PDB file of C-alpha atoms in Angstrom:
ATOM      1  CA  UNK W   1     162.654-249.420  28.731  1.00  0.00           C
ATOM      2  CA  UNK W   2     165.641-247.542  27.664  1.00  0.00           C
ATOM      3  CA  UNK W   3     167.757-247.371  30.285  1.00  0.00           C
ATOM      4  CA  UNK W   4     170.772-249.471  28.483  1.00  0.00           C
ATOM      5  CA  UNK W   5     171.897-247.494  24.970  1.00  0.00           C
ATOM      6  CA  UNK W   6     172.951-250.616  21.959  1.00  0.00           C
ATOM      7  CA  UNK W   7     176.589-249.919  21.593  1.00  0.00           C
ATOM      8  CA  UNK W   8     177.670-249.682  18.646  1.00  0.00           C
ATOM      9  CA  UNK W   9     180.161-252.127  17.373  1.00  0.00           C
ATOM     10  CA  UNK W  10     183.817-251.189  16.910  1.00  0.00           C
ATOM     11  CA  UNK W  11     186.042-252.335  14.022  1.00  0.00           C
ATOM     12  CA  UNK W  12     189.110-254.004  15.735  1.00  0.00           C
ATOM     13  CA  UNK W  13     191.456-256.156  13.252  1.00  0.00           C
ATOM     14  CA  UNK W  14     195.140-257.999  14.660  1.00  0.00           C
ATOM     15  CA  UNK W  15     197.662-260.123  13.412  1.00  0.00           C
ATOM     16  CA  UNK W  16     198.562-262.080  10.189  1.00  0.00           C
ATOM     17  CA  UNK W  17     194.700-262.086   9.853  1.00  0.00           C
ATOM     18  CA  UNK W  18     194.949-258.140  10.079  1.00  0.00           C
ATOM     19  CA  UNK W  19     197.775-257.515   7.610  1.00  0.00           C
ATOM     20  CA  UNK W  20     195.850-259.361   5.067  1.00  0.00           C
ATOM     21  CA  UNK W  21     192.876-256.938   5.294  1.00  0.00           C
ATOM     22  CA  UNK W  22     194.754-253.586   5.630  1.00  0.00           C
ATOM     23  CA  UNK W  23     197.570-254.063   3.366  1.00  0.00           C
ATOM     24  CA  UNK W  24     195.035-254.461  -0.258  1.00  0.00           C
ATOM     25  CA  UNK W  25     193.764-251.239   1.125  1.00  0.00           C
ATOM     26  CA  UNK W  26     197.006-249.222   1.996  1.00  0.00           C
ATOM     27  CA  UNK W  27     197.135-247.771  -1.571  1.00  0.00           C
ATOM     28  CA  UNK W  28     193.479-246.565  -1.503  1.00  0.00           C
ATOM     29  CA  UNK W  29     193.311-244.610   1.545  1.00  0.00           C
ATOM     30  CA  UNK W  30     193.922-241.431   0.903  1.00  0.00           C
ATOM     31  CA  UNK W  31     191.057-241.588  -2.444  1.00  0.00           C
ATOM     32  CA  UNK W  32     188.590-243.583   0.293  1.00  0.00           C
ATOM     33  CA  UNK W  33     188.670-240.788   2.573  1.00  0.00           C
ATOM     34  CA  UNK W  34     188.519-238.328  -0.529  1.00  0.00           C
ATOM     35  CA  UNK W  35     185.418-239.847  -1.152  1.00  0.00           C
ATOM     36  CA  UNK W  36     183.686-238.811   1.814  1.00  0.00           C
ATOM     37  CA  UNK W  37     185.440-240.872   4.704  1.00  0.00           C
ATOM     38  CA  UNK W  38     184.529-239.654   7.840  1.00  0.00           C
ATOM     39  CA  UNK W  39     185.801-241.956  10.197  1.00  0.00           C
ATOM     40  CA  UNK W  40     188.403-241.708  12.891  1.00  0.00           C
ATOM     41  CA  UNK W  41     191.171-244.353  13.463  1.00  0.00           C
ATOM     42  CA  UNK W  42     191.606-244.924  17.244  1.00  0.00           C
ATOM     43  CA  UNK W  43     194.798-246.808  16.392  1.00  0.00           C
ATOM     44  CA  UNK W  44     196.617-248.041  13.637  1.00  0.00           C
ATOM     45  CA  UNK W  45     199.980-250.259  13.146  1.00  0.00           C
ATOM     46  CA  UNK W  46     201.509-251.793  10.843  1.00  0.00           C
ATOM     47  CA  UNK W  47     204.436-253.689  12.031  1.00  0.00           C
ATOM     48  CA  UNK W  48     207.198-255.232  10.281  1.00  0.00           C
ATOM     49  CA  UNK W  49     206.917-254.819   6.516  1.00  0.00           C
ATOM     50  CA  UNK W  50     209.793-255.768   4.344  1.00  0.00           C
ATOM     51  CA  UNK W  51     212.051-252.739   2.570  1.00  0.00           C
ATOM     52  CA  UNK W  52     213.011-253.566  -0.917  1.00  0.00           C
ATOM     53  CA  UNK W  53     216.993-253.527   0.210  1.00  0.00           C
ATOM     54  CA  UNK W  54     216.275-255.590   3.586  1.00  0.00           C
ATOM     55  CA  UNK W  55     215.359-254.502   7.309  1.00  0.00           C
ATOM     56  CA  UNK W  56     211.385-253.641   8.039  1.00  0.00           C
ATOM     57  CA  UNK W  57     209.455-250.737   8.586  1.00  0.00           C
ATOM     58  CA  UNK W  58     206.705-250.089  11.001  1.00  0.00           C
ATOM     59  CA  UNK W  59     204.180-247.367  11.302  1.00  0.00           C
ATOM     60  CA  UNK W  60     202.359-246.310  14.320  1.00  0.00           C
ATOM     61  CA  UNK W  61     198.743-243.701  14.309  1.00  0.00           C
ATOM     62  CA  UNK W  62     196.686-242.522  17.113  1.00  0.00           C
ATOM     63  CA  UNK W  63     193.894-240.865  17.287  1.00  0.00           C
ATOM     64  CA  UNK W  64     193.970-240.202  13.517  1.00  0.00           C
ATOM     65  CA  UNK W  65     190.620-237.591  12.469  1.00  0.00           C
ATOM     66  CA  UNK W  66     189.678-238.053   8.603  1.00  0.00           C
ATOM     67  CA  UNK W  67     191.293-234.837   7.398  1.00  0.00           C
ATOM     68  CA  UNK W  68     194.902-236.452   8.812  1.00  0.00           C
ATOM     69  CA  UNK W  69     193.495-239.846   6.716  1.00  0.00           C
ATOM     70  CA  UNK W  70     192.616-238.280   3.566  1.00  0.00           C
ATOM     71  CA  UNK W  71     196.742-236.055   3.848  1.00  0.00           C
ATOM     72  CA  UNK W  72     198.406-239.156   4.759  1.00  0.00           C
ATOM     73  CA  UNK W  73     197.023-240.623   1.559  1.00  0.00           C
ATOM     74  CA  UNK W  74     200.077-240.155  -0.507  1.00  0.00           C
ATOM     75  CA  UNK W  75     202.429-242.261   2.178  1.00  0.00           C
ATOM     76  CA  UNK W  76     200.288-244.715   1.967  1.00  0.00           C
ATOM     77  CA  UNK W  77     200.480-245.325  -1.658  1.00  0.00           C
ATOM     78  CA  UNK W  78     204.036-244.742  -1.485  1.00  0.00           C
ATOM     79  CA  UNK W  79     204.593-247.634   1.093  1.00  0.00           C
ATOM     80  CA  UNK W  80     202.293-249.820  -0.284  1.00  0.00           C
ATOM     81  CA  UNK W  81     204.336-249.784  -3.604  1.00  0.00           C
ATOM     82  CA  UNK W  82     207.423-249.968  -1.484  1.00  0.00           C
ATOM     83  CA  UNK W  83     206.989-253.034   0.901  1.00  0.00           C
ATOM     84  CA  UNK W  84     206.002-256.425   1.104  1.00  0.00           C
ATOM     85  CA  UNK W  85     204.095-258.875   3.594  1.00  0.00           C
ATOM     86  CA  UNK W  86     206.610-260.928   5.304  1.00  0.00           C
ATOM     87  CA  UNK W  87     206.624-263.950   7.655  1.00  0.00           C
ATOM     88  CA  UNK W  88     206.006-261.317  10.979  1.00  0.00           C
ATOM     89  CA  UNK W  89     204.286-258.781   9.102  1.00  0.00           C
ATOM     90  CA  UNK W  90     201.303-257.903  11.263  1.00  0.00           C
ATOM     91  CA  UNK W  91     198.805-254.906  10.988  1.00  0.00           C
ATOM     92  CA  UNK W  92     196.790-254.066  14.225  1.00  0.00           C
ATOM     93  CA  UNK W  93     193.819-251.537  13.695  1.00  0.00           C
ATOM     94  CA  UNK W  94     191.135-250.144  16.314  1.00  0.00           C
ATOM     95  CA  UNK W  95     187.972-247.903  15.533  1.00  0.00           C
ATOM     96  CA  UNK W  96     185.601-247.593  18.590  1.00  0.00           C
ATOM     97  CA  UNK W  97     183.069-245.205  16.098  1.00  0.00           C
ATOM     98  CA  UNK W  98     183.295-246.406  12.931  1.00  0.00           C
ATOM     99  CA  UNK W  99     180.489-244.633  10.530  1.00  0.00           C
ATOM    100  CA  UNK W 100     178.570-246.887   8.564  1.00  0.00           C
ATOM    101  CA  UNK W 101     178.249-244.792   5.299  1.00  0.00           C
ATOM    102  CA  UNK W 102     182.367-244.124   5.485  1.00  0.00           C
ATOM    103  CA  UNK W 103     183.813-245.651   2.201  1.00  0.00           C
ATOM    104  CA  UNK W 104     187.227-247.152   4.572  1.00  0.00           C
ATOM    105  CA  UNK W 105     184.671-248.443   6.878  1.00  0.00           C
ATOM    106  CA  UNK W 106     182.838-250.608   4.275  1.00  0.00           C
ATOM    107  CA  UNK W 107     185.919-251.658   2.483  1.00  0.00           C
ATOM    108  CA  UNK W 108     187.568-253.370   5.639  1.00  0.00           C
ATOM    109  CA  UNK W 109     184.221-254.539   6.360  1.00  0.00           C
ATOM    110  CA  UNK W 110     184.084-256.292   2.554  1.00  0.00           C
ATOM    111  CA  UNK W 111     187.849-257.351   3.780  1.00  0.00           C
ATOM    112  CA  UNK W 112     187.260-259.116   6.678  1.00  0.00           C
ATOM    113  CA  UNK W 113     183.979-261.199   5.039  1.00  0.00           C
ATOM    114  CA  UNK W 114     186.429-262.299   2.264  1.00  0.00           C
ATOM    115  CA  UNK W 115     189.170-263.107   5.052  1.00  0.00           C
ATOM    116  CA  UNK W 116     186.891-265.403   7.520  1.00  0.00           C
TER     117      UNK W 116
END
């Protein structure tokens, strides 16, 4: 009858599991959202990657629109040549909206069939 709206399903991605779907896409980013990404990122982090010289680095968004996305494109490709995956490297991401046509959102969604 209408009285309960479908909610739309949210793009939420943790752990080991996580890390291995956001880290191909780290350098790509900023030329995904280029390319018309129009998604927000609720929250994004990506915890313990490996420095070339030793200790880790961790990196924490909120509340990210797609114009911050497409600017932090650069870091991103800069830290994805940088770092490495380590034993308790673990990426954590969380989009309540994500927009179907948004080139990020079909690219984790490609990620996480290949994954599981």
């Amino acid at each position: 009858k209408g009285w309960i709206a479908p909610r739309k399903e949210g793009i939420s991605l943790s752990g080991r599991a996580g890390a291995e779907t956001l880290f191909p896409l780290l350098r790509r980013i900023g030329s995904l959202y280029q390319r018309g990404g129009k998604t927000t990122v609720d929250n994004m982090d990506l915890l313990d990657m490996l420095l070339p010289g030793g200790g880790l680095l961790r990196i924490s968004l909120t509340d990210v629109p797609p114009d911050s996305m497409k600017a932090l494109g650069e870091l991103f490709e800069v830290i994805s040549g940088l770092v490495k995956i380590g034993d308790s490297t673990e990426a954590y991401l969380d989009i309540t909206d994500p927009q179907e046509d948004c080139p990020f959102v079909k690219e984790l969604k490609k990620g996480k069939k290949e994954e599981g």
